[in-house]
Coordinates of C-alpha atoms and ligand atoms in Angstrom, one line a residue:
X336 CA -47.8 -95.8 -133.7
X337 CA -49.5 -99.2 -132.4
X338 CA -50.1 -100.3 -128.8
X339 CA -51.0 -103.1 -127.1
X340 CA -52.6 -103.7 -123.6
X341 CA -52.5 -106.5 -121.3
X342 CA -53.8 -107.3 -118.0
X343 CA -56.7 -108.4 -115.9
X344 CA -59.0 -105.9 -113.7
X345 CA -58.1 -107.8 -110.6
X346 CA -54.7 -109.0 -111.6
X347 CA -51.5 -107.6 -110.1
X348 CA -51.1 -104.9 -113.0
X349 CA -51.8 -103.7 -116.5
X350 CA -49.2 -103.1 -119.0
X351 CA -49.1 -101.4 -122.4
X352 CA -46.7 -101.3 -125.2
X353 CA -46.6 -98.4 -127.4
X354 CA -44.6 -99.2 -130.7
X355 CA -43.5 -96.8 -133.4
X356 CA -43.0 -93.7 -131.3
X357 CA -40.5 -91.5 -133.1
X358 CA -37.6 -90.6 -131.1
X359 CA -37.1 -87.3 -129.3
X360 CA -40.6 -86.8 -128.2
X361 CA -40.8 -84.7 -124.8
X362 CA -43.0 -87.4 -122.3
X363 CA -43.1 -87.6 -118.6
X364 CA -45.1 -90.1 -116.3
X365 CA -46.8 -86.8 -114.9
X366 CA -48.4 -86.1 -118.4
X367 CA -49.8 -89.4 -118.7
X368 CA -51.1 -89.5 -115.1
X369 CA -53.0 -86.0 -116.1
X370 CA -55.3 -88.0 -118.3
X371 CA -55.5 -91.1 -116.0
X372 CA -56.7 -88.8 -113.0
X373 CA -59.4 -87.4 -115.6
X374 CA -60.5 -90.7 -116.6
X375 CA -61.1 -91.8 -112.8
X376 CA -63.3 -88.4 -112.3
X377 CA -67.1 -87.8 -112.4
X378 CA -70.5 -87.8 -111.1
X379 CA -72.0 -91.4 -111.1
X380 CA -68.8 -93.5 -110.1
X381 CA -69.2 -96.6 -107.9
X382 CA -67.1 -97.2 -105.1
X383 CA -63.7 -98.2 -106.9
X384 CA -62.7 -94.7 -106.9
X385 CA -61.8 -94.3 -103.4
X386 CA -58.8 -96.6 -103.4
X387 CA -57.7 -96.7 -106.8
X388 CA -55.0 -93.9 -108.1
X389 CA -53.6 -94.5 -111.4
X390 CA -50.1 -94.0 -112.6
X391 CA -48.3 -95.9 -115.2
X392 CA -44.2 -96.0 -114.8
X393 CA -42.3 -96.4 -118.0
X394 CA -40.4 -99.6 -118.1
X395 CA -38.4 -98.8 -121.5
X396 CA -38.3 -96.7 -124.6
X397 CA -37.9 -93.4 -122.6
X398 CA -34.8 -91.9 -121.6
X399 CA -34.2 -88.6 -119.6
X400 CA -37.6 -87.4 -120.8
X401 CA -37.4 -88.3 -124.1
X402 CA -38.5 -91.3 -126.5
X403 CA -35.8 -93.2 -127.9
X404 CA -37.9 -94.6 -130.7
X405 CA -37.9 -98.2 -129.1
X406 CA -41.1 -99.6 -127.9
X407 CA -42.3 -97.9 -124.7
X408 CA -43.5 -100.4 -122.3
X409 CA -45.6 -99.2 -119.2
X410 CA -46.8 -100.9 -116.1
X411 CA -50.0 -99.8 -113.8
X412 CA -50.9 -101.6 -110.5
X413 CA -54.3 -102.5 -109.8
X414 CA -54.6 -101.0 -106.5
X415 CA -57.7 -103.4 -106.0
X416 CA -55.2 -106.3 -105.9
X417 CA -53.0 -105.0 -103.4
X418 CA -55.6 -103.6 -101.2
X419 CA -57.3 -107.4 -100.8
X420 CA -54.6 -109.6 -100.6
X421 CA -56.3 -112.1 -99.2
X422 CA -58.4 -112.8 -101.9
X423 CA -57.4 -111.6 -105.7
X424 CA -54.0 -113.2 -105.6
X425 CA -55.8 -116.5 -104.8
X426 CA -58.7 -116.0 -107.2
X427 CA -56.3 -114.8 -110.1
X428 CA -53.5 -117.3 -109.2
X429 CA -51.2 -117.9 -111.9
X430 CA -50.4 -121.5 -111.1
X431 CA -51.7 -124.2 -109.0
X432 CA -55.0 -125.6 -108.8
X433 CA -58.6 -123.9 -108.6
X434 CA -59.3 -125.4 -105.4
X435 CA -62.4 -124.0 -103.6
X436 CA -62.0 -120.6 -105.6
X437 CA -65.8 -119.8 -106.5
X438 CA -66.8 -120.1 -110.1
X439 CA -69.2 -117.3 -111.4
X440 CA -71.8 -119.1 -113.5
X441 CA -74.4 -116.0 -113.4
X442 CA -73.7 -114.2 -117.0
X443 CA -74.8 -110.5 -116.9
X444 CA -76.6 -109.4 -120.1
X445 CA -75.0 -106.2 -121.8
X446 CA -71.4 -107.7 -120.8
X447 CA -69.1 -110.2 -122.8
X448 CA -69.8 -112.7 -120.1
X449 CA -72.1 -115.4 -121.8
X450 CA -70.6 -115.3 -125.4
X451 CA -67.2 -115.0 -123.8
X452 CA -67.4 -118.4 -122.0
X453 CA -69.2 -120.1 -125.3
X454 CA -66.3 -118.9 -127.3
X455 CA -63.2 -119.8 -124.8
X456 CA -64.9 -123.0 -123.7
X457 CA -64.8 -121.8 -120.0
X458 CA -67.3 -123.0 -117.4
X459 CA -66.2 -120.0 -114.8
X460 CA -67.1 -116.5 -116.4
X461 CA -64.4 -115.0 -114.3
X462 CA -61.9 -115.0 -117.0
X463 CA -64.3 -113.1 -119.3
X464 CA -65.0 -110.4 -116.8
X465 CA -61.4 -109.6 -115.8
X466 CA -60.6 -109.0 -119.2
X467 CA -63.6 -107.5 -120.7
X468 CA -64.0 -104.8 -118.0
X469 CA -63.5 -101.3 -118.9
X470 CA -60.7 -101.4 -116.4
X471 CA -58.6 -101.9 -119.5
X472 CA -59.2 -98.7 -120.9
X473 CA -56.8 -97.3 -118.1
X474 CA -53.9 -98.7 -119.9
X475 CA -55.6 -97.5 -123.1
X476 CA -55.7 -93.9 -122.0
X477 CA -52.0 -94.6 -120.9
X478 CA -50.7 -95.7 -124.1
X479 CA -52.8 -93.1 -126.3
X480 CA -51.4 -90.2 -124.0
X481 CA -48.1 -90.8 -126.0
X482 CA -50.0 -90.2 -129.2
X483 CA -51.7 -87.1 -127.7
X484 CA -48.6 -85.7 -126.7
X485 CA -47.1 -86.1 -130.2
X486 CA -50.1 -84.5 -131.6
X487 CA -49.7 -81.4 -129.1
X488 CA -46.0 -81.0 -130.2
X489 CA -47.6 -80.2 -133.8
X490 CA -50.4 -77.8 -132.5
X491 CA -53.1 -80.4 -132.3
X492 CA -55.4 -80.6 -129.5
X493 CA -58.1 -82.7 -128.5
X494 CA -61.2 -82.0 -126.2
X495 CA -64.2 -83.6 -125.3
X496 CA -67.3 -82.9 -123.5
X497 CA -70.6 -84.7 -122.6
X498 CA -73.9 -83.4 -124.6
X499 CA -76.3 -85.9 -123.2
X500 CA -76.7 -88.3 -120.4
X501 CA -80.1 -90.3 -120.6
X502 CA -83.2 -87.9 -121.3
X503 CA -81.2 -84.9 -120.4
X504 CA -78.9 -83.3 -123.2
X505 CA -78.7 -80.3 -125.8
X506 CA -81.9 -79.9 -127.9
X507 CA -79.8 -79.3 -131.4
X508 CA -76.5 -79.5 -133.1
X509 CA -76.9 -75.5 -133.2
X510 CA -77.3 -75.3 -129.3
X511 CA -74.1 -77.3 -128.8
X512 CA -72.3 -75.0 -131.2
X513 CA -73.2 -71.9 -129.5
X514 CA -71.8 -72.9 -126.4
X515 CA -69.0 -75.1 -127.5
X516 CA -67.5 -73.2 -130.8
X517 CA -66.5 -70.0 -129.1
X518 CA -64.3 -72.3 -126.5
X519 CA -62.0 -73.7 -129.0
X520 CA -60.9 -70.6 -131.4
X521 CA -57.6 -70.9 -129.5
X522 CA -57.5 -74.7 -129.3
X523 CA -59.5 -77.8 -128.1
X524 CA -57.7 -78.1 -124.6
X525 CA -60.1 -75.3 -123.7
X526 CA -63.1 -77.7 -124.3
X527 CA -61.6 -80.4 -121.7
X528 CA -60.4 -77.8 -119.2
X529 CA -63.8 -76.3 -119.0
X530 CA -65.6 -79.6 -119.1
X531 CA -63.3 -80.8 -116.7
X532 CA -64.9 -78.1 -114.3
X533 CA -68.1 -80.2 -114.3
X534 CA -68.3 -83.4 -112.3
X535 CA -70.5 -84.6 -115.6
X536 CA -68.1 -83.0 -117.9
X537 CA -70.9 -80.8 -119.8
X538 CA -70.2 -77.2 -120.7
X539 CA -73.6 -75.9 -119.5
X540 CA -74.1 -75.4 -115.8
X541 CA -78.1 -75.7 -116.0
X542 CA -77.7 -79.3 -118.1
X543 CA -74.7 -80.4 -115.7
X544 CA -77.4 -79.7 -113.0
X545 CA -80.0 -81.6 -114.7
X546 CA -77.6 -84.5 -115.4
X547 CA -76.8 -85.0 -112.0
X548 CA -80.3 -85.2 -110.9
X549 CA -81.2 -87.8 -113.6
X550 CA -78.4 -89.9 -112.4
X551 CA -79.4 -89.6 -108.7
X552 CA -83.0 -90.6 -109.9
X553 CA -82.1 -93.6 -112.0
X554 CA -79.3 -94.8 -109.1
X555 CA -82.2 -94.5 -106.6
X556 CA -84.2 -96.6 -109.0
X557 CA -81.5 -99.1 -109.5
X558 CA -81.1 -98.7 -113.2
X559 CA -77.9 -97.1 -115.2
X560 CA -77.7 -94.6 -117.9
X561 CA -75.6 -93.9 -121.0
X562 CA -75.6 -90.9 -123.3
X563 CA -73.8 -88.9 -126.1
X564 CA -70.5 -87.0 -126.3
X565 CA -68.5 -85.0 -128.7
X566 CA -64.8 -84.7 -129.0
X567 CA -63.2 -82.0 -130.9
X568 CA -60.0 -81.7 -132.4
X569 CA -58.2 -78.4 -133.4
X570 CA -55.1 -77.8 -135.4
X571 CA -55.2 -80.5 -138.2
X572 CA -53.9 -79.9 -141.6
X573 CA -56.2 -80.5 -144.4
X574 CA -55.5 -83.7 -146.2
X575 CA -54.9 -86.5 -143.5
X576 CA -56.6 -90.0 -144.8
X577 CA -57.5 -90.2 -148.3
X578 CA -60.5 -90.7 -150.6
X579 CA -58.5 -93.1 -153.0
X580 CA -59.3 -96.3 -151.0
X581 CA -61.9 -97.6 -148.2
X582 CA -59.3 -98.2 -145.7
X583 CA -57.4 -94.9 -146.2
X584 CA -60.3 -92.9 -145.0
X585 CA -59.6 -91.1 -142.1
X586 CA -63.6 -91.0 -140.9
X587 CA -63.6 -94.7 -141.0
X588 CA -60.6 -95.2 -138.7
X589 CA -61.9 -92.6 -136.3
X590 CA -65.2 -94.6 -135.8
X591 CA -63.2 -97.8 -135.8
X592 CA -61.1 -96.6 -132.7
X593 CA -64.3 -95.2 -130.9
X594 CA -66.6 -98.3 -131.3
X595 CA -64.0 -100.7 -130.6
X596 CA -64.1 -99.0 -127.1
X597 CA -66.1 -100.8 -124.1
X598 CA -69.7 -99.7 -124.5
X599 CA -69.8 -97.5 -127.4
X600 CA -72.6 -98.4 -129.9
X601 CA -72.3 -95.5 -132.7
X602 CA -70.4 -92.6 -134.1
X603 CA -71.4 -89.6 -135.6
X604 CA -69.2 -87.5 -137.8
X605 CA -70.2 -83.8 -137.9
X606 CA -73.8 -83.4 -137.9
X607 CA -74.0 -87.2 -138.4
X608 CA -77.6 -88.7 -138.0
X609 CA -79.3 -85.4 -138.4
X610 CA -77.8 -84.9 -141.9
X611 CA -80.5 -87.7 -142.7
X612 CA -83.2 -85.2 -141.5
X613 CA -82.0 -82.1 -143.3
X614 CA -82.3 -80.8 -147.1
X615 CA -78.7 -80.3 -148.4
X616 CA -78.3 -76.5 -147.8
X617 CA -78.7 -77.1 -144.2
X618 CA -76.1 -79.7 -144.4
X619 CA -73.3 -78.5 -146.8
X620 CA -70.6 -76.2 -146.0
X621 CA -69.9 -73.2 -148.1
X622 CA -65.9 -72.8 -149.3
X623 CA -64.7 -69.2 -148.7
X624 CA -61.2 -67.8 -149.5
X625 CA -59.9 -65.7 -146.7
X626 CA -55.9 -66.1 -146.6
X627 CA -56.7 -69.6 -147.2
X628 CA -59.8 -71.9 -148.1
X629 CA -62.0 -72.3 -145.1
X630 CA -65.5 -73.1 -144.9
X631 CA -68.7 -70.9 -143.7
X632 CA -69.6 -73.6 -141.3
X633 CA -68.5 -77.0 -140.1
X634 CA -71.3 -79.5 -140.1
X635 CA -69.2 -81.8 -141.8
X636 CA -67.2 -82.1 -138.9
X637 CA -63.8 -81.3 -140.5
X638 CA -63.9 -84.5 -142.6
X639 CA -64.7 -84.8 -146.5
X640 CA -64.0 -87.7 -148.6
X641 CA -62.3 -89.1 -146.1
X642 CA -59.9 -86.5 -145.5
X643 CA -59.4 -83.9 -142.9
X644 CA -60.4 -80.5 -144.4
X645 CA -58.3 -78.4 -142.1
X646 CA -61.4 -77.2 -140.2
X647 CA -61.8 -78.7 -136.4
X648 CA -62.8 -82.5 -136.5
X649 CA -66.1 -82.9 -134.4
X650 CA -66.8 -86.5 -133.5
X651 CA -69.6 -87.9 -131.4
X652 CA -69.9 -91.3 -129.7
X653 CA -72.8 -93.1 -128.2
X654 CA -72.5 -95.1 -124.9
X655 CA -75.1 -97.7 -123.9
X656 CA -76.0 -97.6 -120.3
X657 CA -74.1 -99.6 -117.8
X658 CA -75.1 -103.2 -117.5
X659 CA -74.3 -103.9 -114.2
X660 CA -77.3 -102.4 -112.1
X661 CA -78.7 -102.7 -108.6
X662 CA -82.1 -103.6 -109.7
X663 CA -81.4 -107.2 -111.4
X664 CA -82.1 -108.3 -115.0
X665 CA -83.0 -112.0 -115.6
X666 CA -80.2 -114.5 -116.7
X667 CA -79.9 -118.0 -117.0
X668 CA -77.3 -120.0 -114.8
X669 CA -74.4 -121.9 -116.7
X670 CA -74.7 -124.9 -114.8
X671 CA -78.4 -125.3 -114.0
X672 CA -79.9 -123.4 -117.0
X673 CA -82.3 -122.1 -114.6
X674 CA -83.5 -118.5 -114.6
X675 CA -81.9 -116.3 -112.1
X676 CA -81.8 -112.8 -111.2
X677 CA -78.0 -111.1 -111.9
X678 CA -76.0 -110.3 -108.9
X679 CA -75.0 -106.8 -108.2
X680 CA -71.3 -105.8 -107.9
X681 CA -70.0 -102.2 -107.2
X682 CA -70.4 -100.4 -110.4
X683 CA -70.8 -97.1 -112.0
X684 CA -74.6 -95.7 -112.4
X685 CA -73.0 -93.6 -115.5
X686 CA -69.7 -93.5 -116.8
X687 CA -70.4 -90.8 -119.4
X688 CA -68.2 -88.7 -118.0
X689 CA -65.0 -90.8 -117.8
X690 CA -65.7 -92.5 -121.1
X691 CA -65.3 -89.0 -122.4
X692 CA -61.4 -89.2 -121.7
X693 CA -61.1 -92.5 -123.2
X694 CA -62.5 -91.5 -126.4
X695 CA -60.4 -88.3 -126.7
X696 CA -57.7 -90.7 -126.1
X697 CA -58.4 -93.6 -128.5
X698 CA -58.5 -91.1 -131.6
X699 CA -55.2 -89.7 -130.8
X700 CA -53.1 -93.0 -132.4
X701 CA -55.4 -92.7 -135.4
X702 CA -54.7 -89.2 -135.9
X703 CA -51.0 -89.5 -135.2
X704 CA -50.6 -92.3 -137.7
X705 CA -52.3 -89.9 -140.2
X706 CA -49.7 -87.2 -139.4
X707 CA -46.9 -89.7 -139.7
X708 CA -48.0 -91.1 -142.9
X709 CA -48.1 -87.9 -144.3
X710 CA -45.3 -86.0 -142.8
X711 CA -43.1 -89.1 -141.1
X712 CA -39.5 -89.6 -139.8
X713 CA -37.8 -91.5 -137.3
X714 CA -37.1 -88.5 -135.1
X715 CA -39.5 -85.2 -134.0
X716 CA -36.8 -83.0 -135.4
X717 CA -37.1 -84.7 -139.0
X718 CA -41.2 -84.8 -138.5
X719 CA -41.1 -81.2 -137.0
X720 CA -39.1 -79.4 -140.1
X721 CA -41.2 -81.6 -142.6
X722 CA -44.5 -80.5 -140.9
X723 CA -43.3 -76.6 -140.8
X724 CA -42.2 -76.7 -144.3
X725 CA -45.6 -78.1 -145.5
X726 CA -47.9 -76.5 -143.1
X727 CA -46.3 -73.5 -142.0
X728 CA -46.9 -74.3 -138.6
X729 CA -44.2 -73.0 -136.0
X730 CA -44.0 -74.6 -132.6
X731 CA -41.6 -72.3 -131.5
Ligands
LIG1242 C1 -64.9 -95.7 -118.7 C2 -65.9 -96.9 -118.9 C3 -66.3 -97.6 -117.7 C4 -67.0 -98.5 -117.4 N1 -67.7 -98.9 -116.1 C5 -68.7 -100.0 -116.3 C6 -69.2 -100.2 -114.9 O1 -68.8 -99.5 -113.7 N2 -69.8 -101.6 -114.5 C7 -70.4 -101.9 -115.8 O2 -71.0 -102.9 -115.7 N3 -69.9 -101.4 -117.1 C8 -68.9 -100.5 -117.0 N4 -68.9 -100.0 -118.4 C9 -69.2 -100.6 -119.7 C10 -68.8 -102.1 -119.7 O3 -67.6 -102.1 -120.1 C11 -69.3 -102.5 -121.3 O4 -70.8 -102.3 -121.1 C12 -69.1 -104.1 -121.4 O5 -67.4 -104.1 -121.7 C13 -69.7 -104.3 -123.0 O6 -69.6 -103.6 -123.8 P1 -69.7 -103.9 -125.6 O7 -71.1 -104.7 -125.6 O8 -69.6 -102.8 -126.4 O9 -68.4 -105.1 -125.5 C14 -67.6 -99.1 -118.3 C15 -67.3 -98.6 -119.9 C16 -66.4 -97.7 -120.0 C17 -65.9 -97.1 -121.3

């Protein structure tokens, strides 16, 4: 399963194509909208939220509520384009001359602006802004929701929560485990459902309140915040991925999916960086047999030797602070080369609560492909039969 997105932030629409989804998967636009709406909610949002309600519409590959095995094309209008018809159709015109459409010449540090213009030879930053913007993650979430539904059909659930915003966060791995682990005994959907109840997507009420205060304070100061989130996946069988070759290791593939998302700067599997500060006995998970092979703890985050162990996968990502800020940074004008202040455009102060939904989504195709590689088939009936035979999973 793979997917492509296209579209500009202020163009008429975003488009996505999902290729390689098996036939016979139950899928509805409402299920996709569920995650799109989740991606839109969160404390720390800028003004765009008010007029942008995303919905992806299937154009192909789905018939009577089921996939046909053909590429699934989706489109999603950009409401900003619709709302400002005197501006964006002119700025983003597909033909004609530039005329008096303003050139943007002040590159924003922390964005693709400067290098994007150098790489593609533009004298205007607009095309870089339009495509590198995280608006694209809306279509990414839509495409990945197909893979997510495929996983759910096999009892595999994904749920994420925020563990740090700026200076406010849990103090240790164990503190997170105490609050998160009991919640996903019956599947990781409980994690996202509980974290969705908090507008900062944090499972702890006290921390949620502190995170809101932190965002409020930094907004007043005109700066921005990043943070760290944790994604949990339950129901995965052991043996997805492989130790035999570098590009078959599932941890490497998951890490790529996350770091290839706007503003993500690092990934941890299980204990992650903290493992480097501990002794071996505080890191490795003892093996026990209790009807099946299990681990006493899950500090490896459900992955050893590039393969899933059958324990829940626990993966963390770090997001840098939003680069667009009320208090300007210094930059240099593309034309004059003179020092200037960056210009502020409506922007989030902290997008962590929304980024969690994007991260939950982008790992779904990686896991779906690992399942297809091991239990693959062209239709859901065949895949379910093979999956049940090998794992004992019963989706009845
Ligand atoms: C869900 C989400 C929302 C974002 N919202 C904004 C925003 O409102 N303003 C902004 O300047 N950057 C925003 N970003 C961050 C930029 O997209 C990101 O910093 C930029 O693409 C450069 O990231 P890179 O250095 O990882 O490529 C957002 C990122 C994500 C994932």
